[in-house]
């Protein structure tokens, strides 16, 4: 499976002709590397409703590609009113696809839908091509980050490290330990001035502690699991 960072918290996961997009904030993303008009998708997965996680681009992409959008129930309901196909899982729920599955897990964060409805935020445990990826979404550090790996081992964790709106890189070192993935990919940093951070120091601290291998990507770069 190939994991491509599209900037901020947006990722494209691809395997055997299937493309799964996560939080496709592309329009107006200072670190965005593709436009909503260019990217392909078979499924679009949203962690929460904030604008910088792509609910508006998700609709445009789904209309063009026919992709299904999976999101928290209220977000899925609102996006479905735009004429796209949605799956309305709530926290703890799993949707299965012909390519794999996605389960929503708790995230400690706020969330508001495009129409102003307050909802829970979520993380995503995605299974594609025999690889299990845990995208933590936007979250603070909290102990429940350890729970997904109690059910199934996590191969790759995508962890926010920028601080200000999520955990900072110091808390994200602890998060890497709690999650217990083999590989960590940092995200949600460097997009805007409040979330600038020293990602090289984060990599050094996580690897020195023996928690995981840290793969630092530039926007547009890919890593194969």
PDB file of N, CA and C in Angstrom, residues 15 39 50 52 71 83 86 95 112 125 131 133 141 148 158 172 180 199 223:
ATOM      1  N   UNK A  15      -3.881   1.126  -3.283  1.00  0.00           N
ATOM      2  CA  UNK A  15      -3.464  -0.276  -3.381  1.00  0.00           C
ATOM      3  C   UNK A  15      -4.286  -0.948  -4.470  1.00  0.00           C
ATOM      4  N   UNK A  39      -7.623  14.985  -8.162  1.00  0.00           N
ATOM      5  CA  UNK A  39      -7.447  13.781  -7.367  1.00  0.00           C
ATOM      6  C   UNK A  39      -8.543  12.755  -7.670  1.00  0.00           C
ATOM      7  N   UNK A  50     -14.380  20.048  10.627  1.00  0.00           N
ATOM      8  CA  UNK A  50     -13.709  21.333  10.448  1.00  0.00           C
ATOM      9  C   UNK A  50     -13.286  21.543   8.999  1.00  0.00           C
ATOM     10  N   UNK A  52     -10.694  22.673   7.588  1.00  0.00           N
ATOM     11  CA  UNK A  52      -9.342  22.265   7.180  1.00  0.00           C
ATOM     12  C   UNK A  52      -9.179  20.743   7.127  1.00  0.00           C
ATOM     13  N   UNK A  71     -18.340   9.258   7.239  1.00  0.00           N
ATOM     14  CA  UNK A  71     -18.123  10.285   8.253  1.00  0.00           C
ATOM     15  C   UNK A  71     -19.063  10.054   9.424  1.00  0.00           C
ATOM     16  N   UNK A  83     -26.208  15.550  -2.474  1.00  0.00           N
ATOM     17  CA  UNK A  83     -26.370  14.642  -3.598  1.00  0.00           C
ATOM     18  C   UNK A  83     -25.259  13.633  -3.775  1.00  0.00           C
ATOM     19  N   UNK A  86     -23.209   8.593   1.064  1.00  0.00           N
ATOM     20  CA  UNK A  86     -22.486   8.635   2.333  1.00  0.00           C
ATOM     21  C   UNK A  86     -22.736   7.375   3.152  1.00  0.00           C
ATOM     22  N   UNK A  95     -17.359   0.472   8.785  1.00  0.00           N
ATOM     23  CA  UNK A  95     -17.930   0.252   7.451  1.00  0.00           C
ATOM     24  C   UNK A  95     -16.990  -0.674   6.698  1.00  0.00           C
ATOM     25  N   UNK A 112     -17.272  20.736  14.203  1.00  0.00           N
ATOM     26  CA  UNK A 112     -18.500  21.389  13.775  1.00  0.00           C
ATOM     27  C   UNK A 112     -18.721  21.075  12.302  1.00  0.00           C
ATOM     28  N   UNK A 125      -9.385   3.867  11.810  1.00  0.00           N
ATOM     29  CA  UNK A 125      -8.555   2.673  11.633  1.00  0.00           C
ATOM     30  C   UNK A 125      -8.943   2.073  10.290  1.00  0.00           C
ATOM     31  N   UNK A 131      -2.709  -3.851   5.156  1.00  0.00           N
ATOM     32  CA  UNK A 131      -2.025  -2.911   6.053  1.00  0.00           C
ATOM     33  C   UNK A 131      -3.079  -2.188   6.887  1.00  0.00           C
ATOM     34  N   UNK A 133      -3.829   1.060   9.043  1.00  0.00           N
ATOM     35  CA  UNK A 133      -3.392   2.441   9.263  1.00  0.00           C
ATOM     36  C   UNK A 133      -4.337   3.103  10.258  1.00  0.00           C
ATOM     37  N   UNK A 141      -3.516  14.575  23.409  1.00  0.00           N
ATOM     38  CA  UNK A 141      -3.030  13.335  23.997  1.00  0.00           C
ATOM     39  C   UNK A 141      -4.026  12.851  25.044  1.00  0.00           C
ATOM     40  N   UNK A 148      -6.986   1.111  20.231  1.00  0.00           N
ATOM     41  CA  UNK A 148      -7.119   0.411  18.947  1.00  0.00           C
ATOM     42  C   UNK A 148      -6.155  -0.750  18.764  1.00  0.00           C
ATOM     43  N   UNK A 158      -0.712   7.703  11.758  1.00  0.00           N
ATOM     44  CA  UNK A 158      -0.584   9.069  11.256  1.00  0.00           C
ATOM     45  C   UNK A 158      -0.991   9.990  12.399  1.00  0.00           C
ATOM     46  N   UNK A 172       3.052  14.203  21.268  1.00  0.00           N
ATOM     47  CA  UNK A 172       2.972  13.217  20.188  1.00  0.00           C
ATOM     48  C   UNK A 172       4.021  12.122  20.323  1.00  0.00           C
ATOM     49  N   UNK A 180       1.542   2.360  19.586  1.00  0.00           N
ATOM     50  CA  UNK A 180       2.285   1.119  19.401  1.00  0.00           C
ATOM     51  C   UNK A 180       2.437   0.672  17.957  1.00  0.00           C
ATOM     52  N   UNK A 199       9.936  19.023  13.204  1.00  0.00           N
ATOM     53  CA  UNK A 199       9.568  17.630  12.963  1.00  0.00           C
ATOM     54  C   UNK A 199      10.792  16.723  13.003  1.00  0.00           C
ATOM     55  N   UNK A 223       5.156   7.022   0.722  1.00  0.00           N
ATOM     56  CA  UNK A 223       5.896   5.943   1.396  1.00  0.00           C
ATOM     57  C   UNK A 223       5.093   4.675   1.229  1.00  0.00           C
TER      58      UNK A 223
END
